[in-house]
Amino acid sequence: MAGDMARLTGASVHVVHVAAATATLDTVVRLEDDAEAEAILDEAVATLRDEGIKADGTLATGLLSEVPSLITSAAEQFRADLIVLSPHHRGAVAALFNPRVSDAVTHASRTAVLLVPDEPEAASS
């Protein structure tokens, strides 16, 4: 979706991937290693570039609770006109304990936010 919009408007895309960690008592557990995080970022940027879109990317690290502020800060730093997110679907009870990143970014950001649903094939698997 971000690529389609960039192509239509002549915009560039700055991809931000956050390699998140969670903290339990005295231990910080990374949810993906550096190689996995780099691969996700590189694939997203390469896909956009292959489609003829000017794209670059940034890898950020932080705790799960910091993800929304890392995204919002990156959008401000790059003077983004739009933040495009794909929300992860969780139940209302889970969201009470860990607010959705998309909700937190939407409420905290001064930049417009577009929530893009999963592709139908991905949503059913």
PDB file of N, CA, C and O in Angstrom, residues 58-95:
ATOM      1  N   THR A  58      15.481   2.285   8.181  1.00  0.00           N
ATOM      2  CA  THR A  58      16.157   2.426   9.462  1.00  0.00           C
ATOM      3  C   THR A  58      15.741   1.267  10.357  1.00  0.00           C
ATOM      4  O   THR A  58      14.562   0.930  10.432  1.00  0.00           O
ATOM      5  N   LEU A  59      16.720   0.705  11.035  1.00  0.00           N
ATOM      6  CA  LEU A  59      16.449  -0.336  12.020  1.00  0.00           C
ATOM      7  C   LEU A  59      16.579   0.296  13.401  1.00  0.00           C
ATOM      8  O   LEU A  59      17.602   0.894  13.728  1.00  0.00           O
ATOM      9  N   ALA A  60      15.517   0.201  14.183  1.00  0.00           N
ATOM     10  CA  ALA A  60      15.526   0.720  15.546  1.00  0.00           C
ATOM     11  C   ALA A  60      15.393  -0.452  16.510  1.00  0.00           C
ATOM     12  O   ALA A  60      14.894  -1.517  16.133  1.00  0.00           O
ATOM     13  N   THR A  61      15.850  -0.261  17.727  1.00  0.00           N
ATOM     14  CA  THR A  61      15.701  -1.288  18.761  1.00  0.00           C
ATOM     15  C   THR A  61      15.084  -0.652  19.998  1.00  0.00           C
ATOM     16  O   THR A  61      15.328   0.518  20.287  1.00  0.00           O
ATOM     17  N   GLY A  62      14.296  -1.431  20.687  1.00  0.00           N
ATOM     18  CA  GLY A  62      13.685  -0.941  21.914  1.00  0.00           C
ATOM     19  C   GLY A  62      12.759  -1.971  22.512  1.00  0.00           C
ATOM     20  O   GLY A  62      12.478  -3.010  21.915  1.00  0.00           O
ATOM     21  N   LEU A  63      12.282  -1.658  23.696  1.00  0.00           N
ATOM     22  CA  LEU A  63      11.316  -2.525  24.359  1.00  0.00           C
ATOM     23  C   LEU A  63       9.965  -2.399  23.656  1.00  0.00           C
ATOM     24  O   LEU A  63       9.692  -1.395  22.993  1.00  0.00           O
ATOM     25  N   LEU A  64       9.129  -3.400  23.799  1.00  0.00           N
ATOM     26  CA  LEU A  64       7.796  -3.369  23.184  1.00  0.00           C
ATOM     27  C   LEU A  64       7.051  -2.081  23.528  1.00  0.00           C
ATOM     28  O   LEU A  64       6.395  -1.493  22.683  1.00  0.00           O
ATOM     29  N   SER A  65       7.184  -1.644  24.759  1.00  0.00           N
ATOM     30  CA  SER A  65       6.485  -0.431  25.185  1.00  0.00           C
ATOM     31  C   SER A  65       7.016   0.827  24.498  1.00  0.00           C
ATOM     32  O   SER A  65       6.341   1.858  24.462  1.00  0.00           O
ATOM     33  N   GLU A  66       8.211   0.764  23.925  1.00  0.00           N
ATOM     34  CA  GLU A  66       8.828   1.915  23.262  1.00  0.00           C
ATOM     35  C   GLU A  66       8.544   1.969  21.757  1.00  0.00           C
ATOM     36  O   GLU A  66       8.827   2.974  21.110  1.00  0.00           O
ATOM     37  N   VAL A  67       7.995   0.900  21.196  1.00  0.00           N
ATOM     38  CA  VAL A  67       7.794   0.820  19.749  1.00  0.00           C
ATOM     39  C   VAL A  67       6.979   1.998  19.205  1.00  0.00           C
ATOM     40  O   VAL A  67       7.390   2.635  18.232  1.00  0.00           O
ATOM     41  N   PRO A  68       5.834   2.349  19.807  1.00  0.00           N
ATOM     42  CA  PRO A  68       5.077   3.480  19.260  1.00  0.00           C
ATOM     43  C   PRO A  68       5.875   4.783  19.241  1.00  0.00           C
ATOM     44  O   PRO A  68       5.843   5.527  18.262  1.00  0.00           O
ATOM     45  N   SER A  69       6.610   5.060  20.308  1.00  0.00           N
ATOM     46  CA  SER A  69       7.376   6.312  20.336  1.00  0.00           C
ATOM     47  C   SER A  69       8.543   6.273  19.360  1.00  0.00           C
ATOM     48  O   SER A  69       8.901   7.307  18.776  1.00  0.00           O
ATOM     49  N   LEU A  70       9.123   5.107  19.116  1.00  0.00           N
ATOM     50  CA  LEU A  70      10.193   4.995  18.129  1.00  0.00           C
ATOM     51  C   LEU A  70       9.657   5.268  16.724  1.00  0.00           C
ATOM     52  O   LEU A  70      10.309   5.961  15.927  1.00  0.00           O
ATOM     53  N   ILE A  71       8.483   4.761  16.426  1.00  0.00           N
ATOM     54  CA  ILE A  71       7.865   5.004  15.116  1.00  0.00           C
ATOM     55  C   ILE A  71       7.506   6.471  14.965  1.00  0.00           C
ATOM     56  O   ILE A  71       7.796   7.098  13.941  1.00  0.00           O
ATOM     57  N   THR A  72       6.887   7.033  15.990  1.00  0.00           N
ATOM     58  CA  THR A  72       6.488   8.435  15.952  1.00  0.00           C
ATOM     59  C   THR A  72       7.702   9.349  15.811  1.00  0.00           C
ATOM     60  O   THR A  72       7.688  10.301  15.024  1.00  0.00           O
ATOM     61  N   SER A  73       8.755   9.057  16.556  1.00  0.00           N
ATOM     62  CA  SER A  73       9.982   9.862  16.473  1.00  0.00           C
ATOM     63  C   SER A  73      10.613   9.780  15.089  1.00  0.00           C
ATOM     64  O   SER A  73      11.077  10.792  14.555  1.00  0.00           O
ATOM     65  N   ALA A  74      10.634   8.596  14.510  1.00  0.00           N
ATOM     66  CA  ALA A  74      11.194   8.434  13.163  1.00  0.00           C
ATOM     67  C   ALA A  74      10.380   9.242  12.152  1.00  0.00           C
ATOM     68  O   ALA A  74      10.944   9.901  11.274  1.00  0.00           O
ATOM     69  N   ALA A  75       9.058   9.221  12.282  1.00  0.00           N
ATOM     70  CA  ALA A  75       8.205   9.988  11.369  1.00  0.00           C
ATOM     71  C   ALA A  75       8.489  11.480  11.482  1.00  0.00           C
ATOM     72  O   ALA A  75       8.549  12.191  10.476  1.00  0.00           O
ATOM     73  N   GLU A  76       8.675  11.950  12.703  1.00  0.00           N
ATOM     74  CA  GLU A  76       8.997  13.362  12.905  1.00  0.00           C
ATOM     75  C   GLU A  76      10.371  13.696  12.343  1.00  0.00           C
ATOM     76  O   GLU A  76      10.546  14.717  11.680  1.00  0.00           O
ATOM     77  N   GLN A  77      11.338  12.825  12.604  1.00  0.00           N
ATOM     78  CA  GLN A  77      12.708  13.053  12.135  1.00  0.00           C
ATOM     79  C   GLN A  77      12.764  13.147  10.611  1.00  0.00           C
ATOM     80  O   GLN A  77      13.472  13.987  10.064  1.00  0.00           O
ATOM     81  N   PHE A  78      12.019  12.295   9.929  1.00  0.00           N
ATOM     82  CA  PHE A  78      12.046  12.263   8.471  1.00  0.00           C
ATOM     83  C   PHE A  78      10.962  13.147   7.852  1.00  0.00           C
ATOM     84  O   PHE A  78      10.770  13.131   6.648  1.00  0.00           O
ATOM     85  N   ARG A  79      10.264  13.897   8.711  1.00  0.00           N
ATOM     86  CA  ARG A  79       9.226  14.824   8.264  1.00  0.00           C
ATOM     87  C   ARG A  79       8.229  14.116   7.349  1.00  0.00           C
ATOM     88  O   ARG A  79       7.883  14.606   6.277  1.00  0.00           O
ATOM     89  N   ALA A  80       7.775  12.961   7.818  1.00  0.00           N
ATOM     90  CA  ALA A  80       6.830  12.142   7.049  1.00  0.00           C
ATOM     91  C   ALA A  80       5.483  12.841   6.923  1.00  0.00           C
ATOM     92  O   ALA A  80       5.028  13.514   7.844  1.00  0.00           O
ATOM     93  N   ASP A  81       4.870  12.655   5.767  1.00  0.00           N
ATOM     94  CA  ASP A  81       3.513  13.150   5.546  1.00  0.00           C
ATOM     95  C   ASP A  81       2.477  12.124   5.969  1.00  0.00           C
ATOM     96  O   ASP A  81       1.322  12.469   6.222  1.00  0.00           O
ATOM     97  N   LEU A  82       2.901  10.853   6.021  1.00  0.00           N
ATOM     98  CA  LEU A  82       1.972   9.766   6.319  1.00  0.00           C
ATOM     99  C   LEU A  82       2.734   8.598   6.930  1.00  0.00           C
ATOM    100  O   LEU A  82       3.823   8.252   6.479  1.00  0.00           O
ATOM    101  N   ILE A  83       2.151   8.003   7.956  1.00  0.00           N
ATOM    102  CA  ILE A  83       2.669   6.765   8.544  1.00  0.00           C
ATOM    103  C   ILE A  83       1.734   5.654   8.105  1.00  0.00           C
ATOM    104  O   ILE A  83       0.513   5.749   8.299  1.00  0.00           O
ATOM    105  N   VAL A  84       2.295   4.605   7.502  1.00  0.00           N
ATOM    106  CA  VAL A  84       1.492   3.470   7.056  1.00  0.00           C
ATOM    107  C   VAL A  84       1.831   2.285   7.961  1.00  0.00           C
ATOM    108  O   VAL A  84       2.985   1.873   8.043  1.00  0.00           O
ATOM    109  N   LEU A  85       0.810   1.759   8.629  1.00  0.00           N
ATOM    110  CA  LEU A  85       0.986   0.635   9.550  1.00  0.00           C
ATOM    111  C   LEU A  85       0.036  -0.492   9.176  1.00  0.00           C
ATOM    112  O   LEU A  85      -1.078  -0.248   8.722  1.00  0.00           O
ATOM    113  N   SER A  86       0.474  -1.701   9.430  1.00  0.00           N
ATOM    114  CA  SER A  86      -0.401  -2.854   9.316  1.00  0.00           C
ATOM    115  C   SER A  86      -0.674  -3.329  10.739  1.00  0.00           C
ATOM    116  O   SER A  86       0.214  -3.851  11.407  1.00  0.00           O
ATOM    117  N   PRO A  87      -1.878  -3.103  11.238  1.00  0.00           N
ATOM    118  CA  PRO A  87      -2.158  -3.463  12.632  1.00  0.00           C
ATOM    119  C   PRO A  87      -2.171  -4.972  12.840  1.00  0.00           C
ATOM    120  O   PRO A  87      -2.624  -5.721  11.988  1.00  0.00           O
ATOM    121  N   HIS A  88      -1.641  -5.376  13.982  1.00  0.00           N
ATOM    122  CA  HIS A  88      -1.718  -6.779  14.381  1.00  0.00           C
ATOM    123  C   HIS A  88      -3.028  -6.964  15.118  1.00  0.00           C
ATOM    124  O   HIS A  88      -3.410  -6.138  15.939  1.00  0.00           O
ATOM    125  N   HIS A  89      -3.716  -8.019  14.817  1.00  0.00           N
ATOM    126  CA  HIS A  89      -5.036  -8.226  15.402  1.00  0.00           C
ATOM    127  C   HIS A  89      -4.919  -9.044  16.677  1.00  0.00           C
ATOM    128  O   HIS A  89      -4.433 -10.157  16.671  1.00  0.00           O
ATOM    129  N   ARG A  90      -5.357  -8.425  17.794  1.00  0.00           N
ATOM    130  CA  ARG A  90      -5.387  -9.095  19.083  1.00  0.00           C
ATOM    131  C   ARG A  90      -6.728  -8.811  19.723  1.00  0.00           C
ATOM    132  O   ARG A  90      -7.413  -7.875  19.355  1.00  0.00           O
ATOM    133  N   GLY A  91      -7.057  -9.613  20.688  1.00  0.00           N
ATOM    134  CA  GLY A  91      -8.324  -9.418  21.379  1.00  0.00           C
ATOM    135  C   GLY A  91      -8.307  -8.201  22.278  1.00  0.00           C
ATOM    136  O   GLY A  91      -7.259  -7.644  22.595  1.00  0.00           O
ATOM    137  N   ALA A  92      -9.477  -7.776  22.700  1.00  0.00           N
ATOM    138  CA  ALA A  92      -9.615  -6.592  23.551  1.00  0.00           C
ATOM    139  C   ALA A  92      -8.928  -6.774  24.897  1.00  0.00           C
ATOM    140  O   ALA A  92      -8.343  -5.837  25.431  1.00  0.00           O
ATOM    141  N   VAL A  93      -8.962  -7.974  25.450  1.00  0.00           N
ATOM    142  CA  VAL A  93      -8.325  -8.218  26.746  1.00  0.00           C
ATOM    143  C   VAL A  93      -6.806  -8.076  26.623  1.00  0.00           C
ATOM    144  O   VAL A  93      -6.169  -7.406  27.443  1.00  0.00           O
ATOM    145  N   ALA A  94      -6.218  -8.650  25.591  1.00  0.00           N
ATOM    146  CA  ALA A  94      -4.777  -8.518  25.382  1.00  0.00           C
ATOM    147  C   ALA A  94      -4.387  -7.056  25.181  1.00  0.00           C
ATOM    148  O   ALA A  94      -3.350  -6.606  25.666  1.00  0.00           O
ATOM    149  N   ALA A  95      -5.236  -6.305  24.500  1.00  0.00           N
ATOM    150  CA  ALA A  95      -4.952  -4.891  24.242  1.00  0.00           C
ATOM    151  C   ALA A  95      -4.981  -4.060  25.526  1.00  0.00           C
ATOM    152  O   ALA A  95      -4.327  -3.027  25.608  1.00  0.00           O
TER     153      ALA A  95
END
